[in-house]
Phi, psi and omega in degrees: 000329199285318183258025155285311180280312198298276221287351183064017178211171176244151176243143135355122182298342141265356144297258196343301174329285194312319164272330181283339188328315163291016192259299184321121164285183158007269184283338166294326183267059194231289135341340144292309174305315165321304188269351151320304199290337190273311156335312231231343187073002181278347166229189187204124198216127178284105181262007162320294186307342213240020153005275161308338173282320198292318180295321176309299219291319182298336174311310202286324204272306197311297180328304194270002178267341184264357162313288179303327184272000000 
């Protein structure tokens, strides 16, 4: 949604992955590439463990999309 709303067109759920990762620090944008690749059907990631980061990263994505709208 945050680059649908920045860009004004819809993309693919990895393009959107691919722009925003640099948005992102680090280990967060280290699990959107995770969920690109599992998207894509290329991993497999137990998210049982990373619970609280997948919450961080939703945070992070939620704030500039409710900016926007």
């Amino acid at each position: 949604m945050w680059r649908t709303l920045a860009a004004g067109d819809f993309v693919s759920k990895d393009a959107a992955a691919d722009w925003v990762m640099p948005l992102l620090p680090g280990r967060r944008a280290a699990l959107i590439r995770q969920a690109k690749l599992q998207y894509l059907g290329l991993g497999d990631m137990d998210w049982t463990s990373d619970r609280q980061q997948v919450r961080r990263v939703a945070d992070d994505l939620a704030t500039p999309v409710a900016a926007l709208l």
